[in-house]
Short mmCIF file of C-alpha atoms in Angstrom, two decimals:
data_model
loop_
_atom_site.label_atom_id
_atom_site.label_comp_id
_atom_site.label_asym_id
_atom_site.label_seq_id
_atom_site.Cartn_x
_atom_site.Cartn_y
_atom_site.Cartn_z
CA UNK A 1 121.08 133.76 340.60
CA UNK A 2 121.72 130.86 339.23
CA UNK A 3 124.51 130.09 337.02
CA UNK A 4 122.43 129.75 334.30
CA UNK A 5 119.96 132.80 334.47
CA UNK A 6 123.16 134.55 334.79
CA UNK A 7 124.72 133.34 330.79
CA UNK A 8 121.65 133.90 329.68
CA UNK A 9 121.75 137.34 330.69
CA UNK A 10 124.86 138.17 329.86
CA UNK A 11 123.84 136.81 326.28
CA UNK A 12 121.09 138.60 326.08
CA UNK A 13 123.69 141.67 326.53
CA UNK A 14 125.90 140.89 324.19
CA UNK A 15 123.39 140.38 321.58
CA UNK A 16 121.32 143.71 322.50
CA UNK A 17 125.34 145.23 322.29
CA UNK A 18 126.02 143.96 318.76
CA UNK A 19 123.49 144.27 317.44
CA UNK A 20 122.31 147.96 318.81
CA UNK A 21 126.07 148.88 317.18
CA UNK A 22 125.08 146.79 313.79
CA UNK A 23 122.17 148.93 313.54
CA UNK A 24 123.87 152.56 314.83
CA UNK A 25 127.03 152.00 312.26
CA UNK A 26 124.38 150.89 309.52
CA UNK A 27 122.05 154.17 310.38
CA UNK A 28 125.25 156.39 310.95
CA UNK A 29 126.83 155.83 309.24
CA UNK A 30 127.18 153.20 305.55
CA UNK A 31 123.53 155.49 305.36
CA UNK A 32 125.70 158.75 304.73
CA UNK A 33 128.23 156.03 302.23
CA UNK A 34 124.87 154.55 300.29
CA UNK A 35 123.25 157.18 299.65
CA UNK A 36 127.08 158.88 298.75
CA UNK A 37 127.58 156.17 296.43
CA UNK A 38 124.04 156.53 295.04
CA UNK A 39 125.15 160.03 293.63
CA UNK A 40 128.12 158.44 292.60
CA UNK A 41 125.41 156.13 290.48
CA UNK A 42 124.21 158.54 289.57
CA UNK A 43 125.85 160.50 287.66
CA UNK A 44 128.40 158.01 286.75
CA UNK A 45 124.71 157.18 284.07
CA UNK A 46 125.07 160.60 283.41
CA UNK A 47 127.83 160.62 282.02
CA UNK A 48 127.68 157.31 280.10
CA UNK A 49 124.85 158.50 278.38
CA UNK A 50 126.97 161.30 277.09
CA UNK A 51 129.61 159.30 276.63
CA UNK A 52 127.76 156.99 274.21
CA UNK A 53 125.57 159.98 272.56
CA UNK A 54 129.34 161.39 271.40
CA UNK A 55 130.59 157.59 270.37
CA UNK A 56 127.57 157.46 267.78
CA UNK A 57 128.26 160.82 266.18
CA UNK A 58 132.25 159.48 265.74
CA UNK A 59 131.43 157.82 262.32
CA UNK A 60 129.92 160.35 261.13
CA UNK A 61 132.77 163.25 262.38
CA UNK A 62 135.16 160.52 260.98
CA UNK A 63 133.02 160.38 257.17
CA UNK A 64 132.84 164.59 257.93
CA UNK A 65 136.50 164.96 258.50
CA UNK A 66 137.80 162.06 255.38
CA UNK A 67 135.74 164.34 253.27
CA UNK A 68 137.42 167.30 254.21
CA UNK A 69 140.58 166.08 254.78
CA UNK A 70 140.80 164.63 250.99
CA UNK A 71 139.05 167.77 249.50
CA UNK A 72 142.04 169.91 250.68
CA UNK A 73 144.50 166.73 249.71
CA UNK A 74 143.28 167.21 246.50
CA UNK A 75 142.58 171.22 245.41
CA UNK A 76 145.61 172.49 244.39
CA UNK A 77 146.24 176.22 244.33
CA UNK A 78 147.41 177.44 241.47
CA UNK A 79 148.48 181.75 239.59
CA UNK A 80 146.97 183.55 236.78
CA UNK A 81 149.73 182.64 233.76
CA UNK A 82 149.97 186.34 232.82
CA UNK A 83 149.22 189.32 234.10
CA UNK A 84 146.30 190.26 231.74
CA UNK A 85 143.32 191.58 233.77
CA UNK A 86 140.46 190.05 231.09
CA UNK A 87 142.09 186.33 232.13
CA UNK A 88 140.47 187.72 235.35
CA UNK A 89 137.52 189.53 234.42
CA UNK A 90 136.39 186.14 232.34
CA UNK A 91 137.24 184.41 235.15
CA UNK A 92 134.95 185.58 237.81
CA UNK A 93 132.10 185.68 234.73
CA UNK A 94 132.47 181.96 234.46
CA UNK A 95 131.91 181.91 238.65
CA UNK A 96 129.03 184.43 238.34
CA UNK A 97 127.54 181.47 235.91
CA UNK A 98 126.92 179.77 239.19
CA UNK A 99 125.93 182.70 241.53
CA UNK A 100 123.68 185.23 239.50
CA UNK A 101 124.85 188.44 240.84
CA UNK A 102 124.98 191.78 238.02
CA UNK A 103 129.04 193.37 239.08
CA UNK A 104 131.76 195.72 237.11
CA UNK A 105 134.56 194.87 237.03
CA UNK A 106 137.95 197.66 238.07
CA UNK A 107 141.49 196.97 236.64
CA UNK A 108 143.73 199.56 239.32
CA UNK A 109 146.99 197.94 238.43
CA UNK A 110 149.65 195.73 239.23
CA UNK A 111 152.80 195.02 241.08
CA UNK A 112 155.50 192.03 240.55
CA UNK A 113 158.18 190.79 242.24
CA UNK A 114 160.87 188.23 240.86
CA UNK A 115 158.05 185.24 241.01
CA UNK A 116 154.90 186.60 240.76
CA UNK A 117 152.90 189.63 240.97
CA UNK A 118 149.28 190.79 242.04
CA UNK A 119 146.77 192.18 239.71
CA UNK A 120 144.59 194.95 241.92
CA UNK A 121 141.24 195.72 241.23
CA UNK A 122 138.07 196.83 242.20
CA UNK A 123 134.63 194.81 242.03
CA UNK A 124 130.95 196.46 242.98
CA UNK A 125 127.27 195.48 242.15
CA UNK A 126 124.64 194.41 243.62
CA UNK A 127 122.00 190.74 243.63
CA UNK A 128 120.19 188.75 246.57
CA UNK A 129 121.96 188.29 249.82
CA UNK A 130 122.65 184.52 249.35
CA UNK A 131 123.83 185.13 245.87
CA UNK A 132 126.54 187.64 246.41
CA UNK A 133 127.72 185.32 249.33
CA UNK A 134 128.55 182.24 246.89
CA UNK A 135 130.52 184.55 243.78
CA UNK A 136 132.75 186.42 247.36
CA UNK A 137 132.58 182.44 248.29
CA UNK A 138 133.86 181.37 244.90
CA UNK A 139 136.67 183.52 244.79
CA UNK A 140 138.71 182.57 247.60
CA UNK A 141 137.77 178.76 247.51
CA UNK A 142 138.51 178.28 243.88
CA UNK A 143 141.61 177.39 242.55
CA UNK A 144 143.55 180.67 242.25
CA UNK A 145 145.30 182.35 244.42
CA UNK A 146 143.63 186.40 245.05
CA UNK A 147 142.60 187.68 248.61
CA UNK A 148 139.68 189.94 249.30
CA UNK A 149 139.48 193.19 250.89
CA UNK A 150 138.31 195.87 251.96
CA UNK A 151 134.59 194.15 251.43
CA UNK A 152 131.59 196.93 251.78
CA UNK A 153 127.96 195.13 252.20
CA UNK A 154 124.48 197.97 252.08
CA UNK A 155 120.81 196.13 251.68
CA UNK A 156 119.33 197.71 249.07
CA UNK A 157 116.12 198.54 250.17
CA UNK A 158 112.88 198.38 250.23
CA UNK A 159 112.47 199.51 246.07
CA UNK A 160 114.58 197.16 245.31
CA UNK A 161 114.12 193.81 247.80
CA UNK A 162 114.87 193.04 251.35
CA UNK A 163 117.00 190.26 250.43
CA UNK A 164 119.10 192.76 247.89
CA UNK A 165 122.78 193.65 248.89
CA UNK A 166 124.69 196.36 246.77
CA UNK A 167 128.61 194.79 247.51
CA UNK A 168 132.28 196.55 247.32
CA UNK A 169 135.06 195.21 247.87
CA UNK A 170 138.94 194.80 247.13
CA UNK A 171 140.38 192.26 244.45
CA UNK A 172 144.58 190.99 244.76
CA UNK A 173 144.71 188.14 241.24
CA UNK A 174 148.41 186.64 241.92
CA UNK A 175 150.37 186.19 238.62
CA UNK A 176 153.28 183.46 237.66
CA UNK A 177 155.94 184.98 236.13
CA UNK A 178 158.84 182.87 235.42
CA UNK A 179 156.66 179.48 235.13
CA UNK A 180 156.30 177.70 237.96
CA UNK A 181 153.48 176.05 237.80
CA UNK A 182 152.67 174.39 235.12
CA UNK A 183 149.26 174.29 234.41
CA UNK A 184 148.93 177.53 234.30
CA UNK A 185 147.40 177.44 230.22
CA UNK A 186 143.95 175.79 232.10
CA UNK A 187 141.28 177.03 233.42
CA UNK A 188 141.63 177.12 236.69
CA UNK A 189 138.71 175.00 238.68
CA UNK A 190 135.61 177.30 240.51
CA UNK A 191 134.79 175.05 244.30
CA UNK A 192 131.71 176.36 245.62
CA UNK A 193 131.71 175.86 249.44
CA UNK A 194 127.63 174.61 250.24
CA UNK A 195 127.70 174.98 253.87
CA UNK A 196 127.88 178.93 254.08
CA UNK A 197 125.45 180.80 256.09
CA UNK A 198 122.99 182.15 254.09
CA UNK A 199 120.87 184.08 256.42
CA UNK A 200 120.91 187.75 255.84
CA UNK A 201 121.68 190.04 258.56
CA UNK A 202 120.13 192.83 256.23
CA UNK A 203 116.76 191.76 255.88
CA UNK A 204 114.29 193.92 258.43
CA UNK A 205 112.58 191.99 260.74
CA UNK A 206 109.79 194.25 260.56
CA UNK A 207 109.29 196.33 257.31
CA UNK A 208 106.17 198.41 256.00
CA UNK A 209 103.17 197.36 255.41
CA UNK A 210 102.12 197.10 252.05
CA UNK A 211 99.12 199.29 251.40
CA UNK A 212 95.53 197.45 250.28
CA UNK A 213 96.42 197.72 246.37
CA UNK A 214 94.50 194.56 244.89
CA UNK A 215 91.17 194.46 247.10
CA UNK A 216 91.37 192.38 249.31
CA UNK A 217 89.38 192.02 252.52
CA UNK A 218 90.27 193.28 255.36
CA UNK A 219 89.89 191.21 258.27
CA UNK A 220 90.22 194.76 260.77
CA UNK A 221 87.95 196.91 258.98
CA UNK A 222 84.70 193.93 259.18
CA UNK A 223 82.95 191.62 259.76
CA UNK A 224 81.83 187.60 259.84
CA UNK A 225 78.19 187.73 259.39
CA UNK A 226 77.82 183.22 258.71
CA UNK A 227 80.10 181.53 257.83
CA UNK A 228 79.69 177.54 256.90
CA UNK A 229 82.00 173.72 257.69
CA UNK A 230 83.68 175.39 254.35
CA UNK A 231 82.92 178.86 253.63
CA UNK A 232 82.64 182.52 255.82
CA UNK A 233 80.55 185.03 254.62
CA UNK A 234 81.91 188.58 255.41
CA UNK A 235 81.38 191.91 255.19
CA UNK A 236 83.80 193.74 253.86
CA UNK A 237 85.49 197.16 254.81
CA UNK A 238 83.26 198.64 251.91
CA UNK A 239 79.99 197.21 252.83
CA UNK A 240 79.87 194.28 250.17
CA UNK A 241 79.22 190.92 250.48
CA UNK A 242 82.85 188.75 250.40
CA UNK A 243 82.42 185.27 250.64
CA UNK A 244 86.29 183.47 251.85
CA UNK A 245 86.52 179.45 251.85
CA UNK A 246 90.12 177.98 253.66
CA UNK A 247 93.33 179.12 252.22
CA UNK A 248 91.77 182.74 250.50
CA UNK A 249 93.19 185.89 250.60
CA UNK A 250 92.44 188.70 252.30
CA UNK A 251 94.59 192.29 253.58
CA UNK A 252 97.22 190.96 254.64
CA UNK A 253 97.09 187.12 254.72
CA UNK A 254 95.01 184.47 254.19
CA UNK A 255 92.20 182.40 256.00
CA UNK A 256 93.63 179.65 257.79
CA UNK A 257 90.50 177.30 259.84
CA UNK A 258 86.97 177.43 260.09
CA UNK A 259 85.48 176.19 263.55
CA UNK A 260 81.59 175.34 263.11
CA UNK A 261 81.77 174.72 266.87
CA UNK A 262 82.74 177.78 267.76
CA UNK A 263 80.89 179.71 265.19
CA UNK A 264 84.47 181.20 264.87
CA UNK A 265 87.15 181.79 261.50
CA UNK A 266 90.89 182.48 262.05
CA UNK A 267 93.47 184.03 259.78
CA UNK A 268 96.85 184.71 259.69
CA UNK A 269 98.17 188.06 259.68
CA UNK A 270 101.64 189.19 257.86
CA UNK A 271 102.05 192.63 259.29
CA UNK A 272 105.34 193.42 258.16
CA UNK A 273 107.32 190.80 259.71
CA UNK A 274 105.53 190.51 263.02
CA UNK A 275 102.72 187.41 262.17
CA UNK A 276 99.96 188.15 263.95
CA UNK A 277 97.15 185.49 264.48
CA UNK A 278 93.00 186.72 264.81
CA UNK A 279 90.16 184.61 264.96
CA UNK A 280 86.55 186.67 264.73
CA UNK A 281 83.45 185.12 265.58
CA UNK A 282 79.84 185.95 264.06
CA UNK A 283 78.37 188.88 265.25
CA UNK A 284 74.40 187.61 265.53
#
């Protein structure tokens, strides 16, 4: 073998070793590292998107914090100037002008210490749930120092309306005995909190179905005998022909849609809190 051929073979062997080693390193080592880095990149990108969303909310949160801080700093609490229960009733009446509930005020007793005293009373009444919540929150968030205890809420029932509740609670109203506060002769400020929950937990999701007092067409006991693009001709439960147009009332609901192509009409019914969509076709 010549010297040149031998060197050529050695060079080719070296190149094969180098290329093979490089390929093996990239395939078995660097490929796993690349996949790991790509996964880390995806996680970082998701974290970045979440941080952007949080950053967009920061100005609004700062504004809300500043507003809440100003309310706390600018709204001082005070106590009533004397132990006259009429002042308590008058203040509750002022609150009720913005709430609209029916309430009864009963004075219980009055206790005192060195600098202040407490007027104990009982409040009961009735009203719409959201109005009662507004009335109670106004008592606690208004300027006078008052504490509500032993609160009880009960639904009024179907006859009085599902949204109405009966309520009762004990009220402790603090009053000044030695003139610590300088503004006792002024009418205390009233504050209505606007972000309380108005969802009535006593409102039944399933309610009694009202009777058909207006003798409206009963979809369950009627059949469609004809329809046009604007009207449905219904043979109702009494055997009478009734003409209905979209949004006309039927028993427990209304005519929602007329479909000429399919020869059908769709009614949306409220079966005591259960919404039911009924589609009727023309009977040939």
